[in-house]
Coordinates of C-alpha atoms (C1' of nucleotides) in Angstrom, one line a residue:
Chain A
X170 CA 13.8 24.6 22.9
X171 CA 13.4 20.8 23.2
X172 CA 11.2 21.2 25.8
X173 CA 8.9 23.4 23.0
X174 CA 8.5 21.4 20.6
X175 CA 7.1 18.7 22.6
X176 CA 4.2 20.6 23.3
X177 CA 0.8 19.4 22.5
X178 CA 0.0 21.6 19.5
X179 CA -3.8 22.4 20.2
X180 CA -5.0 23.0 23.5
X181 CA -8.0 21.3 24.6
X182 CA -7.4 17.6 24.0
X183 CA -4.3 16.4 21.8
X184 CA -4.7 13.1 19.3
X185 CA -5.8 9.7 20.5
X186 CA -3.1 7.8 22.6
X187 CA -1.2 8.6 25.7
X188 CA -2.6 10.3 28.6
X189 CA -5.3 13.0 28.5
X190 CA -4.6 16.4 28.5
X191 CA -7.4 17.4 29.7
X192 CA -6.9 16.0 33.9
X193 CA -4.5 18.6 35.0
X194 CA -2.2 19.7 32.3
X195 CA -3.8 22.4 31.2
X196 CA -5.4 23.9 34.4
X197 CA -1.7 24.0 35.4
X198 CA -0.9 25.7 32.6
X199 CA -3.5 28.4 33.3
X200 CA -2.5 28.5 37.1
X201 CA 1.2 29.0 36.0
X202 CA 0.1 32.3 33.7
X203 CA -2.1 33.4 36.6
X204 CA 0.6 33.6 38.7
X205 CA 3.0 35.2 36.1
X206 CA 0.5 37.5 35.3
X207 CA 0.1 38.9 38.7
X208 CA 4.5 38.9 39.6
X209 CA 4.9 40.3 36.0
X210 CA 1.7 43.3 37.0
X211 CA 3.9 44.3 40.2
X212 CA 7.5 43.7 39.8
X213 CA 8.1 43.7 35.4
X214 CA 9.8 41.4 33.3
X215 CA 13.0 41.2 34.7
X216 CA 11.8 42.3 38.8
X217 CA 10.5 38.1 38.3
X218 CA 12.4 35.0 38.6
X219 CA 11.0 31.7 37.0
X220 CA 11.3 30.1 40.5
X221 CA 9.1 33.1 42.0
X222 CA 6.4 32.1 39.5
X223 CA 7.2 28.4 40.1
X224 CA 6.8 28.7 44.1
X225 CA 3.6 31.0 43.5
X226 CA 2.0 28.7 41.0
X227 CA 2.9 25.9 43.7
X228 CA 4.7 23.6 40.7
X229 CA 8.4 22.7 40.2
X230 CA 10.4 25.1 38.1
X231 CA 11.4 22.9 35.4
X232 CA 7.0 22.7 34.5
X233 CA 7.5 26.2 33.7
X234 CA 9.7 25.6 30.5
X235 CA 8.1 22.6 30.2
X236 CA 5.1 24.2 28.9
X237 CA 6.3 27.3 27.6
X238 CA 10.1 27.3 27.0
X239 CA 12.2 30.6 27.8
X240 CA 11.2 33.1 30.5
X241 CA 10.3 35.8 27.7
X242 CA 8.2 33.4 25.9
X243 CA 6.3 33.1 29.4
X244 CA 6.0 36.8 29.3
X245 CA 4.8 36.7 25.7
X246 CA 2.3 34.3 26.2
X247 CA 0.8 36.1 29.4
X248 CA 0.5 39.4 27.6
X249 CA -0.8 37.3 24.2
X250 CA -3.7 35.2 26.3
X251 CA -5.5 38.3 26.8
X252 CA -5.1 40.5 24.3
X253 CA -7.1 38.4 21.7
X254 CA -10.1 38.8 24.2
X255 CA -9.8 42.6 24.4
X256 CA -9.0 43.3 21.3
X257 CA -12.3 41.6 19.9
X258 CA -14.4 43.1 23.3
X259 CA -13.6 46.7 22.0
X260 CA -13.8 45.8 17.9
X261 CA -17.3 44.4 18.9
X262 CA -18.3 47.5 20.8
X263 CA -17.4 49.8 18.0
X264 CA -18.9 48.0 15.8
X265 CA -22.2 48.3 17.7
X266 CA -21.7 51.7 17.6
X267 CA -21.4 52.7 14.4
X268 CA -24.4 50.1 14.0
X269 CA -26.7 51.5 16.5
X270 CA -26.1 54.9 15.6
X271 CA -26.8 56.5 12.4
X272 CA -23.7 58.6 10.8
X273 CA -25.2 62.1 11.1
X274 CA -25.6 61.8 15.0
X275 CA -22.2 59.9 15.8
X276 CA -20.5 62.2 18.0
X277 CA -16.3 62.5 19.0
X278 CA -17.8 61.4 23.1
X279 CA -19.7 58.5 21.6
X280 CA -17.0 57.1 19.6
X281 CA -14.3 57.8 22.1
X282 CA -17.3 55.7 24.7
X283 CA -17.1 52.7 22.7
X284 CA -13.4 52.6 23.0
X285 CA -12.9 52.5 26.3
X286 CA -15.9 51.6 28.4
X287 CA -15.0 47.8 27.2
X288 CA -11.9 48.0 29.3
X289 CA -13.4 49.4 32.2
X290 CA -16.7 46.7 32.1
X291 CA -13.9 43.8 32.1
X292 CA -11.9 45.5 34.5
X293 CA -15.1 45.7 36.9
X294 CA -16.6 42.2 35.7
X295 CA -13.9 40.5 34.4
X296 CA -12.4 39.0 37.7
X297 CA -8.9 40.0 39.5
X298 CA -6.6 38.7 37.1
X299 CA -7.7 41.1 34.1
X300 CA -6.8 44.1 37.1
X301 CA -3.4 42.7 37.0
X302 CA -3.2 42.2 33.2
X303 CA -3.8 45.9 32.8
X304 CA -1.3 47.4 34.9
X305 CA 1.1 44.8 33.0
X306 CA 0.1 46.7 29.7
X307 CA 0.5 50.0 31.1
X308 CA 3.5 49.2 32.2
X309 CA 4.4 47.2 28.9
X310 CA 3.4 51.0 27.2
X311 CA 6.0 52.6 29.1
X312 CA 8.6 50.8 28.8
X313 CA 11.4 52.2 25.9
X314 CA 13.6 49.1 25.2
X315 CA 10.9 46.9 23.4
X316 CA 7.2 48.3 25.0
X317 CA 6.8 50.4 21.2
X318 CA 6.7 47.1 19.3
X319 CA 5.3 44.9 21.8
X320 CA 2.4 47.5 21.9
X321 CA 2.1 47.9 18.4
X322 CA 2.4 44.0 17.1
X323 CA -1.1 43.6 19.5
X324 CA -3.0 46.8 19.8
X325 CA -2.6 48.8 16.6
X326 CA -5.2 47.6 14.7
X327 CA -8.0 48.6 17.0
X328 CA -6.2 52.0 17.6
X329 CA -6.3 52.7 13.9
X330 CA -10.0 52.1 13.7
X331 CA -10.5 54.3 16.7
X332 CA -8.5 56.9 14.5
X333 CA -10.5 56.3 11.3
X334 CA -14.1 56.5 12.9
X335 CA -12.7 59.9 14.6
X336 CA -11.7 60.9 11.3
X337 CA -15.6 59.9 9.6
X338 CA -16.9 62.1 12.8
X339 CA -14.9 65.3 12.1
X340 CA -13.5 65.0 8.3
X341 CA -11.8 68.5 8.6
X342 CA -9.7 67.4 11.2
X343 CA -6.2 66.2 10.5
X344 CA -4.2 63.3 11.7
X345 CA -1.8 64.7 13.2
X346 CA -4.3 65.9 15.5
X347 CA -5.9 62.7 16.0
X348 CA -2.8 60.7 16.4
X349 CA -1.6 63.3 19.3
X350 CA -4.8 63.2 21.1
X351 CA -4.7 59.3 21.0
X352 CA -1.1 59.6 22.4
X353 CA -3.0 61.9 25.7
X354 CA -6.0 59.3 25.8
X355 CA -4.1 56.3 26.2
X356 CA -1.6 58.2 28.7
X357 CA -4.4 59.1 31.2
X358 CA -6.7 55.5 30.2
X359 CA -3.5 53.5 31.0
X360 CA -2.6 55.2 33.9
X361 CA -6.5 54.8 35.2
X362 CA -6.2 51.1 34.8
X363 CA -3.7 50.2 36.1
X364 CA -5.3 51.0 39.3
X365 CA -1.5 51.8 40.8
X366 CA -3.3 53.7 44.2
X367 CA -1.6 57.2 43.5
X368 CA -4.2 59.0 43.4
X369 CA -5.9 57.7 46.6
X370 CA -3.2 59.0 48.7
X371 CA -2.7 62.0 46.8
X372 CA -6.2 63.6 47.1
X373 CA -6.5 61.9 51.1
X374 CA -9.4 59.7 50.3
X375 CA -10.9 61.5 48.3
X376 CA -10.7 59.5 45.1
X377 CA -10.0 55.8 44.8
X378 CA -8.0 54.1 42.0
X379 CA -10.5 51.4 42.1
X380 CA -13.9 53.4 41.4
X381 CA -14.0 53.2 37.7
X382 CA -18.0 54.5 38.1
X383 CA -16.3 57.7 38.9
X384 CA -13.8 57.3 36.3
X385 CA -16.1 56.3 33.7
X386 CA -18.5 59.7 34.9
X387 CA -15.3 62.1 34.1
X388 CA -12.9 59.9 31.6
X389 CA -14.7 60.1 28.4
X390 CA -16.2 63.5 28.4
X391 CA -12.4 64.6 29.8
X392 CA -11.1 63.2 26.5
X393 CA -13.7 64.5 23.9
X394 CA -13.4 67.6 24.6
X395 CA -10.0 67.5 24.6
X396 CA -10.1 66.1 21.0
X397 CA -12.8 69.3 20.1
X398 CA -10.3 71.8 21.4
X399 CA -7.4 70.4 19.6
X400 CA -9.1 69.9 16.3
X401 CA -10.8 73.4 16.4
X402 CA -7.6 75.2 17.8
X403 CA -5.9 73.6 14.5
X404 CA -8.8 74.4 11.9
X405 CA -8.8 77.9 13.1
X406 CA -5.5 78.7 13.2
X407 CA -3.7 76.9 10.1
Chain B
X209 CA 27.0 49.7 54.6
X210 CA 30.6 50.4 55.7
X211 CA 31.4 51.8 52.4
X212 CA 28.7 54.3 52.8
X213 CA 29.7 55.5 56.3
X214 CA 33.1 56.6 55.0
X215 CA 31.8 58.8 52.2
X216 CA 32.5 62.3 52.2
X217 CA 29.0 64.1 54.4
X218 CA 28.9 67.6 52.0
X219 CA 29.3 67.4 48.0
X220 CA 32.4 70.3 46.7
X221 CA 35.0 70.4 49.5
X222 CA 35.3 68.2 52.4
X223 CA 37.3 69.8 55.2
X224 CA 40.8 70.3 55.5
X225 CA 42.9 67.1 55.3
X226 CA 43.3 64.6 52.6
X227 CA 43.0 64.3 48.6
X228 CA 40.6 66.6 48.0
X229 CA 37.3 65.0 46.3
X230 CA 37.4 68.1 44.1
X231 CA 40.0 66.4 41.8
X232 CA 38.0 63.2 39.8
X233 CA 36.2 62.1 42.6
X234 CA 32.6 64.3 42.0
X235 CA 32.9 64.1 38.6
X236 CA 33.1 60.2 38.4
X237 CA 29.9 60.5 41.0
X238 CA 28.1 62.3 38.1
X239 CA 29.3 60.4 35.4
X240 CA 28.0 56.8 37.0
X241 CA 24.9 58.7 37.9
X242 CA 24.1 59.9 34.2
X243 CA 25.0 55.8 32.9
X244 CA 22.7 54.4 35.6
X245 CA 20.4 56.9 34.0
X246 CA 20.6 56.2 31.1
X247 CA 20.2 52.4 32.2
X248 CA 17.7 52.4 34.7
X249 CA 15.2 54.5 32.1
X250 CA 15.7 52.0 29.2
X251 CA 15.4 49.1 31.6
X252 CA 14.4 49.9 34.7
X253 CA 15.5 49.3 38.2
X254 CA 15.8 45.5 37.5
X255 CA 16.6 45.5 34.2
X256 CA 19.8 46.8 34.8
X257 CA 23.3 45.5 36.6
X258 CA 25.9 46.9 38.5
X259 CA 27.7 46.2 36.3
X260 CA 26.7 47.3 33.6
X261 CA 26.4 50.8 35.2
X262 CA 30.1 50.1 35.8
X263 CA 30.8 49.1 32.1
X264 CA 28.6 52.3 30.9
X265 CA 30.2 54.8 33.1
X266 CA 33.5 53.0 32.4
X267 CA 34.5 52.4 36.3
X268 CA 35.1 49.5 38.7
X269 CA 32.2 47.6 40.1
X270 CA 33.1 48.3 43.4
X271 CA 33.3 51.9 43.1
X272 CA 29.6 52.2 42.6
X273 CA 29.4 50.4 46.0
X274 CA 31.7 52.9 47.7
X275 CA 30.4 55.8 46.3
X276 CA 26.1 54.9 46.5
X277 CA 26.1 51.7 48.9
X278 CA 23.2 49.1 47.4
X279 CA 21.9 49.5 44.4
X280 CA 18.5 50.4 45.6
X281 CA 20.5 53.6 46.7
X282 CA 22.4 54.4 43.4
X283 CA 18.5 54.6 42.0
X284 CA 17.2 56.6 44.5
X285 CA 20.3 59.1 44.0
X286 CA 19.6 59.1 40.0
X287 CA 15.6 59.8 40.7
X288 CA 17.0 62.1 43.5
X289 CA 19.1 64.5 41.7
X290 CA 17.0 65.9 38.9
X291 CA 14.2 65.6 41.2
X292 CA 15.0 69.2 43.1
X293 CA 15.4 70.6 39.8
X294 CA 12.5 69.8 38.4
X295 CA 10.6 71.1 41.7
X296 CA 12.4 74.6 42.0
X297 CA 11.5 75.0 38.3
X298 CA 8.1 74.3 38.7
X299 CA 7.6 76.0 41.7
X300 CA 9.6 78.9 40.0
X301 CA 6.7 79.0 36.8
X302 CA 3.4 78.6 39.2
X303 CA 4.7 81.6 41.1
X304 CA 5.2 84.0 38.1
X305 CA 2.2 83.1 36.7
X306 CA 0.2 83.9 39.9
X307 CA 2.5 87.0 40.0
X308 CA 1.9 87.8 36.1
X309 CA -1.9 87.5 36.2
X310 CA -4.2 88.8 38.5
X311 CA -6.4 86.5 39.8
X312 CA -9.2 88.1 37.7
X313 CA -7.9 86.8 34.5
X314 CA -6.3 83.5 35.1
X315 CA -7.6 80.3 33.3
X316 CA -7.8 76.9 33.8
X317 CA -5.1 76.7 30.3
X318 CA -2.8 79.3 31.8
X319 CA -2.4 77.5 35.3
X320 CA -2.0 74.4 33.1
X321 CA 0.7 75.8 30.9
X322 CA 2.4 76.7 33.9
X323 CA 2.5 73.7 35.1
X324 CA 3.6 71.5 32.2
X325 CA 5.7 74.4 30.1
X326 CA 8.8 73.9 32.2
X327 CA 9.1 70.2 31.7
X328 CA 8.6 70.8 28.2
X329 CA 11.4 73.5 28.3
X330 CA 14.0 71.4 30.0
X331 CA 13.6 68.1 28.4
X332 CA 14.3 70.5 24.9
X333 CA 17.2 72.4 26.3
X334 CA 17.9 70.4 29.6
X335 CA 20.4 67.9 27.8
X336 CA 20.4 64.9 26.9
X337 CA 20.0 63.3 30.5
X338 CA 17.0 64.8 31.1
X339 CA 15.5 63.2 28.1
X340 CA 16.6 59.8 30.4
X341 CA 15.0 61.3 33.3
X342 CA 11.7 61.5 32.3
X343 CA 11.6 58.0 30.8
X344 CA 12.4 56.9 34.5
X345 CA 10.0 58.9 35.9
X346 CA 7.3 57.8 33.2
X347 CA 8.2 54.4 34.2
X348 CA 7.8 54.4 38.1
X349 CA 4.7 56.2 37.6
X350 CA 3.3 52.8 36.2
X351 CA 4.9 50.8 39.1
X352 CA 2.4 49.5 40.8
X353 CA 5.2 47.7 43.6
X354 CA 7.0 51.0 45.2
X355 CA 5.7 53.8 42.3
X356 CA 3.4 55.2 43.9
X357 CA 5.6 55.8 46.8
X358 CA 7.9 57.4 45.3
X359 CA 6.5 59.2 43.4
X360 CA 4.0 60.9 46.5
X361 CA 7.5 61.4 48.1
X362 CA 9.2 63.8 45.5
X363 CA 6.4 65.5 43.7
X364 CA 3.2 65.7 45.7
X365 CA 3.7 68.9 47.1
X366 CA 3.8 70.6 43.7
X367 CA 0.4 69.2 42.6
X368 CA -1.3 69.9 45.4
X369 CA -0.2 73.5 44.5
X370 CA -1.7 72.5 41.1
X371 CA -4.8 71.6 42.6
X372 CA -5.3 74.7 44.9
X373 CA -4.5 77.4 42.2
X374 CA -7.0 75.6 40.2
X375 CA -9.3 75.3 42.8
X376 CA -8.6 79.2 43.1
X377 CA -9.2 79.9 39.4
X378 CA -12.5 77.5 39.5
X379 CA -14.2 78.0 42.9
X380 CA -17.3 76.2 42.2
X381 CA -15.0 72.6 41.1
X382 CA -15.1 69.7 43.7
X383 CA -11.7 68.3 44.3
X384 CA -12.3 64.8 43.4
X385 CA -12.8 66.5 40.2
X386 CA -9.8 68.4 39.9
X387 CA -7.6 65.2 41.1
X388 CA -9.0 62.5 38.6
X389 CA -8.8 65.5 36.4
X390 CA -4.9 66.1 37.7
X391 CA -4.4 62.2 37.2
X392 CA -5.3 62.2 33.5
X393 CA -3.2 65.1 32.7
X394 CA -0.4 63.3 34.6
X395 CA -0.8 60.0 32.2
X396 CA -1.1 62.2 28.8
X397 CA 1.7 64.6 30.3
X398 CA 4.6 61.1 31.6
X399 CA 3.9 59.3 28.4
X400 CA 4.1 62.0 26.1
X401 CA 7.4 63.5 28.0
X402 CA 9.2 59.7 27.9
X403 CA 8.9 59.6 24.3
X404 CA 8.8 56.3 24.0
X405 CA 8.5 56.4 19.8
X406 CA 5.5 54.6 19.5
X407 CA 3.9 57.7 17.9
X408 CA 6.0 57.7 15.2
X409 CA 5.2 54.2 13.8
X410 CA 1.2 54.7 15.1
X411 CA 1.3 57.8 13.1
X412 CA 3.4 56.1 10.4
X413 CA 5.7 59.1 10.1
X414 CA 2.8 62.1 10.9
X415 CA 4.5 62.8 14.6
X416 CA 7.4 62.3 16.0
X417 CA 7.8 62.0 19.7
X418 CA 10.6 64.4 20.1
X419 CA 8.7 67.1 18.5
X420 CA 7.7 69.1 21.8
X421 CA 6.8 71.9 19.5
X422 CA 3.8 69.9 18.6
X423 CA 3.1 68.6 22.1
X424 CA 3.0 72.2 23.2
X425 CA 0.6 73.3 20.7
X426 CA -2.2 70.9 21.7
X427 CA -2.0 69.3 25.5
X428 CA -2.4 72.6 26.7
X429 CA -5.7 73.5 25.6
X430 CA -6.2 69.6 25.1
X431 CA -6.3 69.6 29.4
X432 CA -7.9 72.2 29.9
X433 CA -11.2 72.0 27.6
X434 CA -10.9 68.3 29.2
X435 CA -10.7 70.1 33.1
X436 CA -13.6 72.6 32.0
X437 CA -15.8 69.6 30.7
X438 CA -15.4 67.6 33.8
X439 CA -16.1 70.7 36.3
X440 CA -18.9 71.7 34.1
X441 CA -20.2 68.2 34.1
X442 CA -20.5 68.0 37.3
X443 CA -21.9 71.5 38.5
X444 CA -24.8 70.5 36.2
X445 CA -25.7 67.6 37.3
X446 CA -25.4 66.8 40.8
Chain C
dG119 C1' 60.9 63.0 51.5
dT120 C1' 57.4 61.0 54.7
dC121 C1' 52.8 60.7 56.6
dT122 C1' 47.9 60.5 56.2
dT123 C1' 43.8 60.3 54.1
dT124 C1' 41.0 59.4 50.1
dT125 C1' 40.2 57.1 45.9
dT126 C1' 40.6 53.1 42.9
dT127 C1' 41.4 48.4 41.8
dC128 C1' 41.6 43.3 42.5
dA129 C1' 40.1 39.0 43.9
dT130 C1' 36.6 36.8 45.6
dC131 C1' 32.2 35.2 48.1
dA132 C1' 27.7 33.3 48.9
dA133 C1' 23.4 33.3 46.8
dG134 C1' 20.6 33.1 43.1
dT135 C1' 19.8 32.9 37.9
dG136 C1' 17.7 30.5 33.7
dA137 C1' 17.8 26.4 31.8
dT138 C1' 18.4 21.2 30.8
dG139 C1' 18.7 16.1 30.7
dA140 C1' 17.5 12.0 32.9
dA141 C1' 14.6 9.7 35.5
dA142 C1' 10.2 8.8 37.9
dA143 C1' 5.0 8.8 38.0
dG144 C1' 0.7 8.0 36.1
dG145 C1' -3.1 7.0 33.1
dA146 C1' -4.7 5.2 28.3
dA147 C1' -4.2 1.7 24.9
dA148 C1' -3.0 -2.9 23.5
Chain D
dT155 C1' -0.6 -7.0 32.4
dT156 C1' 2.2 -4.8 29.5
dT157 C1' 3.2 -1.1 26.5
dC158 C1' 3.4 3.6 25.3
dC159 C1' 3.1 8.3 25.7
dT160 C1' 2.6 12.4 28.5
dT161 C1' 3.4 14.9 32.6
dT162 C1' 6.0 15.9 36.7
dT163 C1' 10.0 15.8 39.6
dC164 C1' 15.0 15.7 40.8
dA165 C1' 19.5 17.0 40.5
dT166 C1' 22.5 19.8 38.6
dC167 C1' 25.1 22.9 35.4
dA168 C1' 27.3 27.1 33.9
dC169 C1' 26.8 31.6 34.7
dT170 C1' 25.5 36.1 36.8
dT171 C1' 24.1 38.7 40.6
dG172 C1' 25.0 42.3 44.5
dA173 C1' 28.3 43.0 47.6
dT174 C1' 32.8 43.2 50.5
dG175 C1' 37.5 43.4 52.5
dA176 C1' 42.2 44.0 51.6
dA177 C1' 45.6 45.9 49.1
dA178 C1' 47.4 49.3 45.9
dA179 C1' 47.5 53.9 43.9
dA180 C1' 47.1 58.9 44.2
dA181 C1' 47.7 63.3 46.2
dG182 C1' 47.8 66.9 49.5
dA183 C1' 49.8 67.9 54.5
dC184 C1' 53.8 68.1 57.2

DNA sequence: GTCTTTTTTCATCAAGTGATGAAAAGGAAA
DNA sequence: TTTCCTTTTCATCACTTGATGAAAAAAGAC
């Protein structure tokens, strides 16, 4: 608490006098969510002690609530850092879609496309840390006690656009429909991400968690069709 | 450790001499197993304390510790009891279908239905643990740490049955198909079956997450027309 | 009743938990 | 150089954690 409101407001450089943000202080700061991030990705909020993510990050455990205050506001501000970024990578991609594409020839595939290939492409390009970010939100999305609202305050937005674009494809469908086959589409999408290596052992090498190419060749046409057959099963049998 | 050498080998009777366990003993076993249930599925393994399990089931600490050993132990016998359940009854639905059907006529939706219907079934007439239950298993499916382990331990050999009836029903399907296939059913099928209300505010009030009715009516045919498009996909283009 | 075994409770341990206040370190500003 | 502010470390607190051994209670066996 005391600790928190000492904090330098703005990140990159704060007022005129005293010494420079800029040297170390926040490059610690990212270093102590990088190592949060990935402990919070494999072990969950409370599998973590604030000393683990001290002795990872290779800085003293009082820095930690230096910079950020209470364990859970660590936790917040890991899940917060990237969320902004992903939420605007897959607004941007829909947007581009429903630019690039005139209305008559949008089609349930394309749409469902621009959702989710943004999350693989950062998942492939997007360095090691954003692997571990998304098996933190899978496992956020999972989780009973507080994972509804914690997934809601930062990704319902973009999921309501999703469903309204959906909608503009296929008027006569309803939302109960939609909403439902969301529900299966982030279920199998979260699952992929999180990269958690079941499958590789289950199909014997076969498959690997890590080839989103393959994912990205059977994911999206998986889930459009699923949507088709719900929303016809439901037009034709009202 | 010592604790755990001196319990009883076999569940209902043990032997001849002594208090017999029949009298409180076996059903104080089952009543700290439903609270750490009910715990470990709101806030998984971690999450939760002894004692709290103690507090929730309304015994002594150290009882837990005489009856399970470590805590890692008391989990294992939680994910362990419903576990064989859960198998027989699946095993149980895949063989009357196969019996049901001949091989002529079975589809890609009825080997599906087989599969999921009984978890459907039991988590509406099961009880209320088994609602618990599948939040657990929901939740160590998105652990990357030890999920995956456990997981492959108690439920592997039922998909792969999965797998090779579908692989009976469409011939010309590659496996890695049918197990990326398996692995987005898996993520619709956990999330949807742990009910974690998130649904209900998405939808603002169109679904409800306990309405398994609903669930049943589309992630059938939802899995399967995605299965179909996958295997069609790729016998087309190879 | 007495004996024998199991079940339950009590008191407690050693280690680890999140968190904090005070002091030290270090560079910019005067 | 001295002052001033920020960043980092140190030492520690009050509390919780999982776990255990010894003693007490319960209940059939004799």
């Amino acid at each position: 608490m005391t600790a928190a409101k000492t904090l330098p407001d703005a990140g990159p450089r704060s007022g005129g006098r005293g010494r420079p943000s800029k040297a170390k202080g926040l490059d610690l700061k990212e270093t102590i969510l990088d190592a949060a991030e990935g402990l919070f990705a494999r072990h969950g909020f409370y599998g973590v002690t604030t000393r683990q993510v001290a002795s990872e990050a290779g800085v003293d455990t009082a820095l930690i609530h230096y910079y950020f205050g209470a364990k859970r506001e660590l936790f917040d501000a890991v899940f917060l850092r990237r969320a902004e970024i992903l939420n605007q990578a897959r607004e941007a991609s829909m947007d581009a879609y429903v630019k690039a594409v005139p209305a008559a020839e949008m089609t349930v595939e394309g749409v469902i496309e621009a959702f989710i290939e943004p999350l693989l492409r950062i998942s492939q390009d997007g360095g090691p840390g954003w692997k571990s970010y998304f098996a933190l939100v899978a496992q956020v999305n999972n989780t009973p006690a507080w994972g509804g609202e914690t997934m809601a305050r930062f990704f319902d937005p973009v999921v309501h656009r999703l469903v309204e674009t959906l909608k503009s494809v296929r008027p006569q469908a309803e939302y109960r429909d939609l909403y439902w086959c969301y529900q299966f589409l982030t279920g199998s999408m979260m699952l992929t991400l999180s990269e958690t290596g079941r499958i590789d052992s289950l199909s014997e090498g076969e498959c690997h968690s890590s080839d989103l190419e393959a994912v990205r060749r059977r994911l999206f046409s998986y889930c459009a069709a699923g949507f088709e057959a719900v929303i016809a099963k439901a037009s034709s049998a009202p």
